[in-house]
Coordinates of N, CA, C and O in Angstrom, one line a residue:
M15 N -16.2 -0.3 -6.5 CA -16.1 0.5 -5.2 C -14.8 1.3 -5.3 O -14.8 2.5 -4.9
L16 N -13.7 0.8 -5.9 CA -12.5 1.6 -6.0 C -12.7 2.8 -6.9 O -12.2 3.9 -6.6
R17 N -13.5 2.6 -7.9 CA -13.7 3.7 -8.8 C -14.5 4.8 -8.1 O -14.3 6.0 -8.3
H18 N -15.4 4.4 -7.2 CA -16.2 5.4 -6.5 C -15.3 6.2 -5.5 O -15.4 7.4 -5.3
L19 N -14.4 5.5 -4.8 CA -13.5 6.1 -3.9 C -12.5 7.0 -4.6 O -12.1 8.1 -4.1
L20 N -12.0 6.6 -5.8 CA -11.1 7.4 -6.5 C -11.7 8.7 -7.1 O -11.1 9.6 -7.3
S21 N -13.0 8.6 -7.3 CA -13.7 9.7 -7.9 C -13.8 10.9 -6.9 O -13.9 12.0 -7.3
R22 N -13.7 10.6 -5.6 CA -13.7 11.6 -4.6 C -12.4 12.3 -4.4 O -12.3 13.3 -3.8
C23 N -11.3 11.6 -4.9 CA -9.9 12.2 -4.7 C -9.7 13.3 -5.7 O -10.1 13.2 -6.8
V24 N -9.0 14.3 -5.2 CA -8.6 15.4 -6.1 C -7.1 15.3 -6.3 O -6.3 15.1 -5.3
I25 N -6.6 15.3 -7.5 CA -5.2 15.2 -7.8 C -4.7 16.5 -8.2 O -4.8 17.0 -9.3
P26 N -4.0 17.2 -7.2 CA -3.4 18.5 -7.6 C -2.1 18.3 -8.3 O -1.3 17.4 -8.0
R27 N -1.9 19.1 -9.4 CA -0.7 19.0 -10.1 C 0.0 20.3 -10.0 O -0.5 21.4 -10.2
T28 N 1.3 20.2 -9.7 CA 2.1 21.4 -9.7 C 3.3 21.2 -10.6 O 3.4 20.1 -11.2
A29 N 4.2 22.2 -10.7 CA 5.2 22.1 -11.7 C 6.2 21.0 -11.5 O 6.6 20.3 -12.4
G30 N 6.6 20.7 -10.2 CA 7.7 19.8 -9.9 C 7.3 18.4 -9.6 O 8.0 17.4 -9.8
Y31 N 6.0 18.1 -9.1 CA 5.7 16.8 -8.7 C 4.2 16.6 -8.9 O 3.4 17.5 -9.1
R32 N 3.8 15.3 -8.7 CA 2.4 14.9 -8.8 C 2.0 14.1 -7.6 O 2.7 13.1 -7.3
I33 N 0.9 14.4 -6.9 CA 0.5 13.6 -5.8 C -0.5 12.5 -6.3 O -1.4 12.9 -6.9
T34 N -0.2 11.3 -5.9 CA -1.1 10.2 -6.4 C -2.2 10.0 -5.4 O -2.0 10.2 -4.2
P35 N -3.4 9.7 -5.8 CA -4.5 9.5 -4.9 C -4.4 8.1 -4.2 O -3.9 7.2 -4.7
R36 N -4.9 8.1 -3.0 CA -4.9 6.9 -2.2 C -6.3 6.7 -1.6 O -6.9 7.6 -1.0
A37 N -6.9 5.5 -1.8 CA -8.2 5.3 -1.3 C -8.3 3.9 -0.7 O -8.7 3.0 -1.4
F38 N -7.9 3.7 0.6 CA -8.0 2.5 1.3 C -7.3 1.3 0.5 O -7.7 0.2 0.6
E39 N -6.4 1.6 -0.3 CA -5.7 0.6 -1.1 C -4.2 0.8 -1.1 O -3.7 1.9 -1.2
S40 N -3.5 -0.2 -0.9 CA -2.0 -0.1 -0.9 C -1.5 -1.2 -1.9 O -2.1 -2.3 -2.0
T41 N -0.5 -0.9 -2.6 CA 0.1 -1.9 -3.5 C 1.3 -2.5 -3.0 O 2.2 -1.8 -2.5
L42 N 1.5 -3.8 -3.1 CA 2.6 -4.5 -2.6 C 3.1 -5.4 -3.8 O 2.3 -6.0 -4.4
A43 N 4.4 -5.4 -4.0 CA 4.9 -6.3 -5.0 C 5.0 -7.7 -4.3 O 5.9 -7.9 -3.5
A44 N 4.2 -8.6 -4.7 CA 4.1 -9.9 -4.0 C 3.9 -10.9 -5.1 O 3.7 -10.7 -6.3
E45 N 4.0 -12.2 -4.7 CA 3.8 -13.3 -5.6 C 2.4 -13.3 -6.1 O 1.4 -13.0 -5.4
S46 N 2.2 -13.6 -7.3 CA 0.9 -13.6 -8.0 C 0.2 -14.9 -7.9 O 0.3 -15.7 -8.8
T47 N -0.5 -15.2 -6.8 CA -1.2 -16.5 -6.6 C -2.6 -16.4 -7.2 O -3.1 -17.3 -7.7
D48 N -3.2 -15.2 -7.1 CA -4.6 -15.0 -7.6 C -4.5 -14.9 -9.1 O -5.6 -15.1 -9.8
A49 N -3.4 -14.5 -9.7 CA -3.3 -14.3 -11.1 C -3.5 -15.6 -11.9 O -3.9 -15.6 -13.1
Q50 N -3.2 -16.7 -11.3 CA -3.4 -18.0 -11.9 C -4.8 -18.3 -12.1 O -5.2 -19.0 -13.1
N51 N -5.7 -17.9 -11.2 CA -7.1 -18.2 -11.3 C -7.8 -17.2 -12.2 O -8.9 -17.4 -12.7
N52 N -7.3 -16.0 -12.4 CA -7.9 -14.9 -13.1 C -7.6 -15.1 -14.6 O -6.8 -16.0 -15.0
N53 N -8.2 -14.3 -15.4 CA -8.0 -14.4 -16.9 C -6.7 -13.8 -17.3 O -5.9 -13.3 -16.4
A54 N -6.3 -13.9 -18.5 CA -5.0 -13.5 -19.0 C -4.7 -12.0 -18.8 O -3.6 -11.6 -18.6
A55 N -5.7 -11.2 -18.9 CA -5.5 -9.7 -18.7 C -5.1 -9.4 -17.3 O -4.3 -8.6 -17.0
A56 N -5.7 -10.1 -16.3 CA -5.3 -9.9 -14.9 C -4.0 -10.4 -14.6 O -3.3 -9.9 -13.7
A57 N -3.6 -11.5 -15.3 CA -2.3 -12.1 -15.0 C -1.1 -11.2 -15.6 O 0.0 -11.4 -15.1
A58 N -1.5 -10.3 -16.5 CA -0.4 -9.4 -17.0 C 0.0 -8.3 -16.1 O 1.0 -7.7 -16.3
T59 N -0.8 -8.1 -15.1 CA -0.5 -7.0 -14.1 C 0.7 -7.4 -13.3 O 0.8 -8.5 -12.9
A60 N 1.5 -6.4 -13.0 CA 2.8 -6.7 -12.3 C 2.6 -6.6 -10.8 O 3.4 -7.2 -10.0
Q61 N 1.6 -5.9 -10.3 CA 1.5 -5.7 -8.9 C 0.1 -6.2 -8.4 O -0.9 -6.1 -9.1
N62 N 0.1 -6.8 -7.2 CA -1.2 -7.2 -6.6 C -1.6 -6.0 -5.7 O -0.8 -5.3 -5.1
T63 N -2.9 -5.8 -5.6 CA -3.4 -4.8 -4.7 C -4.0 -5.5 -3.5 O -4.7 -6.5 -3.6
V64 N -3.6 -5.0 -2.3 CA -4.1 -5.5 -1.1 C -5.0 -4.5 -0.4 O -4.7 -3.4 -0.2
M65 N -6.2 -5.0 -0.2 CA -7.2 -4.1 0.4 C -7.3 -4.3 1.9 O -7.4 -5.5 2.4
Y66 N -7.1 -3.3 2.7 CA -7.2 -3.3 4.1 C -8.5 -2.6 4.6 O -9.0 -1.8 3.9
P67 N -9.0 -3.0 5.7 CA -10.2 -2.3 6.2 C -9.9 -0.9 6.8 O -10.8 -0.3 7.3
Y68 N -8.7 -0.5 6.7 CA -8.3 0.8 7.3 C -7.3 1.4 6.3 O -6.8 0.7 5.4
F69 N -7.0 2.7 6.5 CA -6.1 3.4 5.7 C -5.4 4.5 6.5 O -6.1 5.2 7.3
V70 N -4.1 4.7 6.4 CA -3.4 5.7 7.1 C -3.0 6.7 6.1 O -2.1 6.4 5.2
N71 N -3.6 7.9 6.1 CA -3.2 9.0 5.1 C -1.9 9.6 5.5 O -1.6 9.7 6.7
R72 N -1.1 9.9 4.5 CA 0.1 10.6 4.7 C -0.1 12.1 4.9 O -1.2 12.6 4.6
T73 N 0.8 12.8 5.4 CA 0.7 14.3 5.6 C 0.9 15.0 4.3 O 1.1 14.4 3.3
R74 N 0.8 16.3 4.3 CA 0.9 17.0 3.0 C 2.3 17.0 2.5 O 2.5 17.3 1.3
F75 N 3.3 16.7 3.3 CA 4.6 16.5 2.8 C 5.0 15.1 2.6 O 6.2 14.7 2.5
Q76 N 4.0 14.2 2.5 CA 4.1 12.8 2.1 C 4.9 12.0 3.1 O 5.6 11.0 2.8
S77 N 4.9 12.4 4.4 CA 5.5 11.6 5.5 C 4.4 10.8 6.3 O 3.2 11.2 6.2
L78 N 4.8 9.8 6.9 CA 3.8 9.0 7.7 C 3.4 9.8 9.0 O 4.3 10.4 9.6
P79 N 2.1 9.8 9.4 CA 1.7 10.5 10.6 C 1.9 9.8 11.9 O 1.0 9.5 12.6
V80 N 3.2 9.5 12.2 CA 3.6 8.8 13.4 C 4.4 9.9 14.2 O 5.4 10.4 13.7
Y81 N 4.0 10.2 15.4 CA 4.6 11.2 16.2 C 5.0 10.7 17.6 O 4.4 9.8 18.1
L82 N 6.0 11.3 18.1 CA 6.4 11.0 19.5 C 6.0 12.2 20.4 O 6.3 13.3 20.2
D83 N 5.3 11.9 21.5 CA 4.8 12.8 22.4 C 5.5 12.6 23.7 O 5.4 11.5 24.3
I84 N 6.2 13.6 24.2 CA 6.9 13.5 25.5 C 6.2 14.3 26.6 O 5.9 15.5 26.4
K85 N 5.9 13.7 27.7 CA 5.1 14.3 28.8 C 5.8 14.1 30.1 O 6.8 13.3 30.2
N86 N 5.3 14.7 31.1 CA 5.8 14.6 32.5 C 7.3 14.9 32.7 O 8.0 14.1 33.3
G87 N 7.7 16.0 32.2 CA 9.1 16.3 32.4 C 10.1 15.3 31.7 O 11.1 15.0 32.3
K88 N 9.8 14.9 30.5 CA 10.6 14.0 29.7 C 10.7 12.6 30.3 O 11.7 11.9 30.0
T89 N 9.8 12.2 31.1 CA 9.8 10.9 31.7 C 8.8 9.9 31.0 O 9.0 8.7 31.2
R90 N 7.8 10.4 30.4 CA 6.8 9.6 29.8 C 6.7 9.8 28.3 O 6.5 10.9 27.8
K91 N 7.0 8.8 27.5 CA 7.0 8.9 26.0 C 5.9 8.1 25.5 O 5.7 6.9 25.8
L92 N 5.1 8.7 24.5 CA 4.0 8.1 23.9 C 4.2 8.2 22.4 O 4.6 9.3 21.9
T93 N 3.9 7.2 21.6 CA 3.9 7.3 20.2 C 2.5 7.4 19.7 O 1.6 6.6 20.1
L94 N 2.2 8.4 18.8 CA 0.9 8.6 18.3 C 0.8 8.3 16.8 O 1.7 8.6 16.1
V95 N -0.2 7.6 16.4 CA -0.5 7.3 15.0 C -1.8 8.0 14.7 O -2.8 7.7 15.2
R96 N -1.7 9.0 13.8 CA -2.9 9.8 13.4 C -3.3 9.5 12.0 O -2.7 8.7 11.3
R97 N -4.4 10.2 11.6 CA -4.9 10.2 10.2 C -5.3 8.7 9.8 O -5.0 8.3 8.7
I98 N -6.0 8.0 10.7 CA -6.5 6.7 10.4 C -7.9 6.8 9.9 O -8.7 7.4 10.6
E99 N -8.2 6.2 8.8 CA -9.5 6.1 8.3 C -10.0 4.6 8.2 O -9.1 3.8 8.0
G100 N -11.2 4.4 8.4 CA -11.7 3.0 8.3 C -11.8 2.4 9.6 O -12.1 3.0 10.7
D101 N -11.6 1.1 9.7 CA -11.8 0.3 10.9 C -10.5 0.4 11.8 O -9.5 -0.2 11.5
I102 N -10.7 1.2 12.8 CA -9.5 1.5 13.7 C -9.3 0.2 14.6 O -8.1 0.0 15.0
H103 N -10.3 -0.6 14.8 CA -10.1 -1.8 15.6 C -9.2 -2.8 14.9 O -8.5 -3.6 15.5
A104 N -9.3 -2.9 13.6 CA -8.5 -3.8 12.8 C -7.0 -3.5 12.8 O -6.2 -4.3 13.0
I105 N -6.7 -2.2 12.7 CA -5.3 -1.7 12.7 C -4.8 -1.9 14.2 O -3.6 -2.2 14.4
H106 N -5.7 -1.7 15.2 CA -5.2 -1.9 16.6 C -4.8 -3.3 16.8 O -3.8 -3.6 17.5
K107 N -5.6 -4.2 16.3 CA -5.4 -5.7 16.5 C -4.1 -6.1 15.8 O -3.2 -6.8 16.4
E108 N -3.9 -5.6 14.6 CA -2.6 -6.0 13.8 C -1.4 -5.3 14.4 O -0.3 -6.0 14.5
L109 N -1.5 -4.1 14.8 CA -0.3 -3.4 15.4 C 0.0 -3.9 16.7 O 1.2 -4.0 17.1
S110 N -1.0 -4.2 17.6 CA -0.6 -4.8 18.9 C -0.1 -6.2 18.8 O 0.7 -6.6 19.6
S111 N -0.4 -6.9 17.8 CA 0.2 -8.2 17.6 C 1.6 -8.1 17.1 O 2.5 -8.9 17.3
H112 N 1.9 -7.0 16.3 CA 3.2 -6.8 15.8 C 4.2 -6.3 16.9 O 5.3 -6.8 17.0
L113 N 3.7 -5.4 17.7 CA 4.4 -4.8 18.8 C 4.0 -5.6 20.1 O 3.1 -5.3 20.8
K114 N 4.6 -6.7 20.3 CA 4.1 -7.7 21.3 C 4.1 -7.2 22.7 O 3.1 -7.4 23.4
D115 N 5.1 -6.4 23.1 CA 5.2 -6.0 24.5 C 4.7 -4.6 24.8 O 4.7 -4.1 25.9
A116 N 4.1 -3.9 23.8 CA 3.7 -2.5 23.9 C 2.2 -2.5 24.2 O 1.4 -3.3 23.8
T117 N 1.8 -1.4 24.9 CA 0.4 -1.2 25.2 C -0.1 -0.2 24.1 O 0.4 0.9 24.0
V118 N -1.1 -0.7 23.4 CA -1.7 0.1 22.3 C -3.1 0.5 22.7 O -3.9 -0.4 23.0
Q119 N -3.4 1.8 22.7 CA -4.8 2.2 23.1 C -5.4 2.9 21.9 O -4.7 3.5 21.1
I120 N -6.7 3.0 21.9 CA -7.5 3.6 20.8 C -8.1 4.9 21.3 O -8.7 4.9 22.4
K121 N -7.9 6.0 20.6 CA -8.6 7.2 20.8 C -9.7 7.3 19.7 O -9.4 7.7 18.6
S122 N -10.9 6.8 20.0 CA -11.9 6.6 19.0 C -12.5 7.9 18.5 O -12.9 8.0 17.3
I123 N -12.5 8.9 19.3 CA -13.1 10.2 18.9 C -12.2 10.9 17.8 O -12.7 11.4 16.8
S124 N -10.9 10.8 18.0 CA -10.0 11.4 17.0 C -9.4 10.4 16.0 O -8.5 10.8 15.2
N125 N -9.8 9.2 16.1 CA -9.2 8.1 15.2 C -7.7 8.1 15.3 O -7.0 8.2 14.3
Q126 N -7.2 7.9 16.5 CA -5.8 7.9 16.7 C -5.4 6.6 17.6 O -6.3 6.1 18.3
L127 N -4.2 6.2 17.4 CA -3.7 5.1 18.3 C -2.6 5.7 19.1 O -1.7 6.5 18.7
V128 N -2.6 5.3 20.4 CA -1.6 5.8 21.4 C -0.8 4.5 21.8 O -1.4 3.6 22.3
I129 N 0.5 4.5 21.6 CA 1.4 3.4 22.0 C 2.3 3.9 23.1 O 3.0 4.9 23.0
K130 N 2.4 3.1 24.2 CA 3.2 3.4 25.3 C 4.7 3.2 24.9 O 5.1 2.1 24.4
G131 N 5.5 4.2 25.1 CA 6.9 4.1 24.8 C 7.3 4.7 23.4 O 6.4 5.1 22.7
D132 N 8.6 4.8 23.2 CA 9.0 5.4 21.9 C 9.1 4.3 20.9 O 10.2 3.6 20.8
R133 N 8.1 4.0 20.2 CA 8.0 2.9 19.2 C 7.8 3.5 17.8 O 7.4 2.8 16.9
S134 N 8.1 4.8 17.6 CA 7.8 5.5 16.3 C 8.6 4.8 15.1 O 8.0 4.7 14.1
K135 N 9.8 4.5 15.3 CA 10.6 3.9 14.2 C 10.0 2.5 13.8 O 9.9 2.3 12.6
E136 N 9.7 1.7 14.8 CA 9.1 0.4 14.5 C 7.7 0.5 13.8 O 7.4 -0.2 12.8
V137 N 6.9 1.5 14.2 CA 5.6 1.7 13.6 C 5.7 2.2 12.2 O 5.0 1.8 11.3
R138 N 6.7 3.2 11.9 CA 6.9 3.7 10.6 C 7.4 2.5 9.6 O 6.9 2.4 8.5
E139 N 8.3 1.7 10.1 CA 8.7 0.5 9.3 C 7.6 -0.4 9.0 O 7.4 -0.9 7.9
W140 N 6.7 -0.7 10.0 CA 5.6 -1.6 9.8 C 4.6 -1.0 8.8 O 4.1 -1.7 7.9
L141 N 4.3 0.3 8.9 CA 3.4 0.9 7.9 C 4.0 1.0 6.5 O 3.3 0.7 5.6
T142 N 5.3 1.2 6.4 CA 5.9 1.2 5.1 C 5.9 -0.3 4.5 O 5.7 -0.4 3.3
K143 N 6.1 -1.3 5.4 CA 6.0 -2.6 4.9 C 4.6 -3.0 4.4 O 4.5 -3.8 3.5
K144 N 3.6 -2.4 5.1 CA 2.2 -2.7 4.7 C 1.9 -2.0 3.4 O 0.9 -2.3 2.7
G145 N 2.7 -1.0 3.0 CA 2.4 -0.3 1.7 C 1.8 1.1 1.9 O 1.4 1.7 0.9
F146 N 1.8 1.6 3.1 CA 1.3 3.0 3.2 C 2.3 4.0 3.1 O 2.3 5.1 2.8

């Protein structure tokens, strides 16, 4: 399945940098518990891959798509998470459990999450910790 998803990715190369493909997979350096059960070739790998049912694409400048929206004369602040692919309900459940006192809403047509208040720093840290 991963090979199929990576075959759809285009890797543009320019003089100064290379953009790596991402396809619903994030890598986290974690303890290798599954490597004990796998064969010796799998145990030699240094990183575990964690598959999530969702993926948050980065922008073209490789930053996370977490934005602060200020409305009603600077009295209402909303945090937006855009560019979500896959199961939006799974990321909603995990993010709302991480942000205990925040109201997280789903915009299913545009695949976005709307969080009440300025929680952009916490959401960016959470996504970075997840490996996005």
